[in-house]
mmCIF file of C-alpha atoms in Angstrom:
data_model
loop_
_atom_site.group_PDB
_atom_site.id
_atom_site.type_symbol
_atom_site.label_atom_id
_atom_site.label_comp_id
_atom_site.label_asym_id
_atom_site.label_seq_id
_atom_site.Cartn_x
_atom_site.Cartn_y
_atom_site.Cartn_z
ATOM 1 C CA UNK A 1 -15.534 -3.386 -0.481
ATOM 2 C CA UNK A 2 -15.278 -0.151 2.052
ATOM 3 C CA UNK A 3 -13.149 -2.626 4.356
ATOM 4 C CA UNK A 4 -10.536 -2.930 1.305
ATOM 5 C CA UNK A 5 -10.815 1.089 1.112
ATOM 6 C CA UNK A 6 -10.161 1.630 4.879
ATOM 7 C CA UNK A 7 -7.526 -1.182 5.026
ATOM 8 C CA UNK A 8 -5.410 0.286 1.935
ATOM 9 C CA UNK A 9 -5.440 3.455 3.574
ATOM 10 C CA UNK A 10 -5.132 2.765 7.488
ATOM 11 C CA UNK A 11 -2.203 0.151 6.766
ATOM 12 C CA UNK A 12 -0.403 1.953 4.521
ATOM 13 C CA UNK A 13 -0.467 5.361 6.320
ATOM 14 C CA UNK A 14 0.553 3.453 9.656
ATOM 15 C CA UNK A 15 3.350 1.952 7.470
ATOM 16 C CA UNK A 16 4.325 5.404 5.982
ATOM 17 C CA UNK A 17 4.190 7.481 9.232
ATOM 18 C CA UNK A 18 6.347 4.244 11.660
ATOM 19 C CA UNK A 19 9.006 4.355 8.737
ATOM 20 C CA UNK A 20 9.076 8.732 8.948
ATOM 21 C CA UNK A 21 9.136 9.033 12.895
ATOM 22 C CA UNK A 22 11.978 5.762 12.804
ATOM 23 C CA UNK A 23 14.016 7.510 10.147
ATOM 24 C CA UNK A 24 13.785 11.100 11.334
ATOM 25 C CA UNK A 25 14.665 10.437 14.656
ATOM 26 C CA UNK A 26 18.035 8.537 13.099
ATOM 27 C CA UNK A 27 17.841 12.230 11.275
ATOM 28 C CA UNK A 28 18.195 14.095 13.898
ATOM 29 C CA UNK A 29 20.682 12.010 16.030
ATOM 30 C CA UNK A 30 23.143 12.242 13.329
ATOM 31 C CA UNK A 31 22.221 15.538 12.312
ATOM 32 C CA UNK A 32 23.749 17.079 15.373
ATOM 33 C CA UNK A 33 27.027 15.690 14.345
ATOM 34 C CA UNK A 34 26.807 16.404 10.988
ATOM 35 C CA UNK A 35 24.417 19.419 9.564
ATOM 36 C CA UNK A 36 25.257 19.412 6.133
ATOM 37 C CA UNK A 37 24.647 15.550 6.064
ATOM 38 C CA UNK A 38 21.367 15.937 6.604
ATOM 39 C CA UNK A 39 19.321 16.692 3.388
ATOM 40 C CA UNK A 40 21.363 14.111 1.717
ATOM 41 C CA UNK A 41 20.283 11.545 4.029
ATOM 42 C CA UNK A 42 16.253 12.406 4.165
ATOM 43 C CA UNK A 43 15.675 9.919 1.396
ATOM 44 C CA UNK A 44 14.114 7.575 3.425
ATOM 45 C CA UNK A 45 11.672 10.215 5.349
ATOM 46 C CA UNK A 46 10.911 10.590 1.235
ATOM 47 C CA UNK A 47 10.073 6.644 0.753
ATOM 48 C CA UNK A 48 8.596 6.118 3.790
ATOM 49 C CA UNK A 49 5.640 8.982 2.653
ATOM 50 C CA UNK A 50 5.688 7.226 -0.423
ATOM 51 C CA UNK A 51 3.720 4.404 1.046
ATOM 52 C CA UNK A 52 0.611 6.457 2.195
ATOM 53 C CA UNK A 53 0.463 7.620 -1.419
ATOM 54 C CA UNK A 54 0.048 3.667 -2.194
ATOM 55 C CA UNK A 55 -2.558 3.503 -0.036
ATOM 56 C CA UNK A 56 -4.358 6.346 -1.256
ATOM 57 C CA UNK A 57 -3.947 4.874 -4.839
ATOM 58 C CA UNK A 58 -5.571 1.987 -4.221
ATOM 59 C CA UNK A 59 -8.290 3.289 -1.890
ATOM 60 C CA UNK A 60 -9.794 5.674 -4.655
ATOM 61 C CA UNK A 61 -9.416 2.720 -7.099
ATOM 62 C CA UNK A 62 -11.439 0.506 -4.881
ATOM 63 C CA UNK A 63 -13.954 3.198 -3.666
ATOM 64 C CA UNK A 64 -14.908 3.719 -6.738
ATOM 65 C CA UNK A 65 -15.552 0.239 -7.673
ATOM 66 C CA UNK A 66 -16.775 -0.400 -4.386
ATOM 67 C CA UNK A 67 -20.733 0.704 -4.918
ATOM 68 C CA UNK A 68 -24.462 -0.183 -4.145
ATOM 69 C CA UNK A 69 -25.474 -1.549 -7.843
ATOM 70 C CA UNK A 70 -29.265 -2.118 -7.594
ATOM 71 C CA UNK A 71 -30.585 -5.828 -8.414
ATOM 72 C CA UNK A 72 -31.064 -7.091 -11.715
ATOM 73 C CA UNK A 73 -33.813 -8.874 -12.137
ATOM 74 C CA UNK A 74 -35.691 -10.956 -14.969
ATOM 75 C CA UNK A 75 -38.725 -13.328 -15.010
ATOM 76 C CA UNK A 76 -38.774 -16.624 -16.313
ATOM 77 C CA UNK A 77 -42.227 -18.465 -16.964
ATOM 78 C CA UNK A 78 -43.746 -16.344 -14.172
ATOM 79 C CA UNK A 79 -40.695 -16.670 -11.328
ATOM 80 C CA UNK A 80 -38.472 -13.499 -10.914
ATOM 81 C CA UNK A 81 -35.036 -14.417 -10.096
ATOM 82 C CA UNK A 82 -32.935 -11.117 -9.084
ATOM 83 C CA UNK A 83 -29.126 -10.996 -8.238
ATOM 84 C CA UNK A 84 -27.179 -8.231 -7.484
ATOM 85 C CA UNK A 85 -24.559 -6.734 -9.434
ATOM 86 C CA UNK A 86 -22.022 -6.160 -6.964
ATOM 87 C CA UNK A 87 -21.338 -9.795 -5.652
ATOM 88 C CA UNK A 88 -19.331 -10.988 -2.635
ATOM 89 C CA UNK A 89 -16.902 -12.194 -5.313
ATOM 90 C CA UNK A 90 -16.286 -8.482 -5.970
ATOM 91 C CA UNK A 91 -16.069 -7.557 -2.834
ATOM 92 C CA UNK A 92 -13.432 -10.213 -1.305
ATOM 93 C CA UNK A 93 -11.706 -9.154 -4.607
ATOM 94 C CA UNK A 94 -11.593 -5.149 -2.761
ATOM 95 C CA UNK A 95 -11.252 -6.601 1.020
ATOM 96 C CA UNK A 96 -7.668 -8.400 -0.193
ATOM 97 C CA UNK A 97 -6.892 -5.390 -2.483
ATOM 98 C CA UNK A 98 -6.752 -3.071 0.290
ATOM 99 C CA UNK A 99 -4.892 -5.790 2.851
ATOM 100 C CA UNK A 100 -2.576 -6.205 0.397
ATOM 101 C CA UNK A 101 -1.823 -3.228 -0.231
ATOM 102 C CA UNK A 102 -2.197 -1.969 2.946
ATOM 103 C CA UNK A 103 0.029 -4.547 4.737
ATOM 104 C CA UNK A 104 2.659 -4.650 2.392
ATOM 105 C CA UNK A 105 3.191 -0.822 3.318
ATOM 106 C CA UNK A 106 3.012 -1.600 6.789
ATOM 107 C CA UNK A 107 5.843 -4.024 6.412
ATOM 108 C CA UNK A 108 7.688 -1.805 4.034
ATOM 109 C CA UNK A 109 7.792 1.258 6.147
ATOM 110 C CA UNK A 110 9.023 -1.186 8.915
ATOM 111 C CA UNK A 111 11.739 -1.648 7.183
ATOM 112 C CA UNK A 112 12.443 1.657 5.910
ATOM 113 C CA UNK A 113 12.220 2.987 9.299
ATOM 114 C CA UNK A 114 14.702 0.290 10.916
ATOM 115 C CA UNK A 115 17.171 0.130 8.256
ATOM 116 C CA UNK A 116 17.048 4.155 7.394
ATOM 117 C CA UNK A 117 17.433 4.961 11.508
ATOM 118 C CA UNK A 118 20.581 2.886 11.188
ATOM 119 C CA UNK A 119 21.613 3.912 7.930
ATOM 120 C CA UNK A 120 21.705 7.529 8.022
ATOM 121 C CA UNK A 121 23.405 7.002 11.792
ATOM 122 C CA UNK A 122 26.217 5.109 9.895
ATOM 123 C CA UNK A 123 26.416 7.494 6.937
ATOM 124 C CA UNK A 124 27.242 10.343 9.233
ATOM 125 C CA UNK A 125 29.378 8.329 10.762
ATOM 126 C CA UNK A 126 31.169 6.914 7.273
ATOM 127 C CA UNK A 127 29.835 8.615 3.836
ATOM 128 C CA UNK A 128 30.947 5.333 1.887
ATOM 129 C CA UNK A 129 27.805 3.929 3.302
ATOM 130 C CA UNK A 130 25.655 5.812 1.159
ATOM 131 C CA UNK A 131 25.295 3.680 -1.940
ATOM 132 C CA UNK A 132 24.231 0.592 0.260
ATOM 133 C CA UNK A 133 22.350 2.452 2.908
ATOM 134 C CA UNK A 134 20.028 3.651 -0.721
ATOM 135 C CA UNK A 135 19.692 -0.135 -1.941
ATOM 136 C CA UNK A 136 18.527 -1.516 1.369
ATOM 137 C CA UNK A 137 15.550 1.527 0.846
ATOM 138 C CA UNK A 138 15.081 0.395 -2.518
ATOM 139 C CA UNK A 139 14.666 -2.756 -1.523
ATOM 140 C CA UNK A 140 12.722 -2.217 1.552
ATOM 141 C CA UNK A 141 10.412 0.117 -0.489
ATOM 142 C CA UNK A 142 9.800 -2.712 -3.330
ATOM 143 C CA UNK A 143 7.776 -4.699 -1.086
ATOM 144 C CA UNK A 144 5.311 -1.671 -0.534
ATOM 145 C CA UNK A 145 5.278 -1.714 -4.405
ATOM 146 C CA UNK A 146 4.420 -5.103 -5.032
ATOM 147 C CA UNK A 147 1.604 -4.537 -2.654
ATOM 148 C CA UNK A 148 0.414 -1.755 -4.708
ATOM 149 C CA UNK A 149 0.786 -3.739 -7.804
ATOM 150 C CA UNK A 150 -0.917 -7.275 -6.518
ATOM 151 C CA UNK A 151 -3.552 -4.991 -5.413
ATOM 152 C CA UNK A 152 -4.782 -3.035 -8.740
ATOM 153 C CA UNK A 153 -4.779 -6.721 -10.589
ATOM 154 C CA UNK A 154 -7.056 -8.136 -7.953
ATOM 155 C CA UNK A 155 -9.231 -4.970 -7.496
ATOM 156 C CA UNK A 156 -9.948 -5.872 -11.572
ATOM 157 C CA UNK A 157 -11.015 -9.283 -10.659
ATOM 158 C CA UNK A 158 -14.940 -9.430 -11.423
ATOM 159 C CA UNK A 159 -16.770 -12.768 -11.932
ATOM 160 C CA UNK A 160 -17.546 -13.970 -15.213
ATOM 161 C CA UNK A 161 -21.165 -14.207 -14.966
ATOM 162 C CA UNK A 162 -22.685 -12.374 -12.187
ATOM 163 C CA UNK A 163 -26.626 -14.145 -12.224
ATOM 164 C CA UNK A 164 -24.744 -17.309 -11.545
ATOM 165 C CA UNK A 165 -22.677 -16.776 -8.816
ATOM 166 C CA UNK A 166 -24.724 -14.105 -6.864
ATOM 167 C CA UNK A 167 -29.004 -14.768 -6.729
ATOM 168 C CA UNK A 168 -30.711 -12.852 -4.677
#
């Protein structure tokens, strides 16, 4: 469970600080040439921080779910059978939450950063390059989304019956 926690976060924040270094740097080269440019082309320092905020999402989410539950236990005809309440089922559920998220901003803010280093370079070099440079962020910051998204449905995936799958 803490794995999924520390993966959502580590990933996501590696993803969301490679995508702000790439772009800024592509920032600042163009910014030289073209001051005013600049604020208009910071969108994808914006996305790129995005992605940690993903992270964090879904590490709070699965922290919380992610908890020592003490046994439960009942006797039958003089044989105590306990199982716990947080199984492994649970918490393979929270390990590929957080990789999912977590990688899925790692790849996005690769992308961000690549693309939005060239992008804003070639904006400052021709404005008409705006409108495509902000659908290639879009798009690059979609697949930290459906990270996010795969994520919260499988951090809600709990096993039917718990005594059955998990004895202690």
């Amino acid at each position: 469970g803490m794995m999924g926690v520390a993966s959502a976060l580590v990933f996501a924040n590696l993803g969301s600080a490679y995508g702000t270094a790439k772009a800024g740097v592509g920032i600042a080269s163009m910014g030289v040439f073209k001051p005013r440019a600049v604020m208009k082309n910071i969108i994808p320092v914006i996305m790129a921080g995005i992605l940690g905020i993903y992270g964090l999402i879904v590490a709070v989410i699965v922290g919380g779910k992610a908890q020592a539950l003490p046994p439960t236990c009942t006797t039958t005809a003089g044989v105590t059978e306990c199982y716990n309440m947080y199984t492994a089922y649970s918490a393979y559920a929270h390990l590929a939450a957080g990789l999912a998220c977590g990688l899925s901003g790692l790849a996005s803010g690769m992308a961000i950063g690549i693309a939005g280093d060239a992008g804003v370079r070639a904006v400052g070099q021709q404005p008409a390059l705006f409108v495509p440079n902000i659908l290639i962020m879009i798009f690059a910051e979609a697949l930290g989304l459906y990270g996010l998204i795969v994520a919260l449905l499988v951090s809600n995936y709990q096993p039917d019956d718990a005594a059955s799958i998990c004895k202690a």
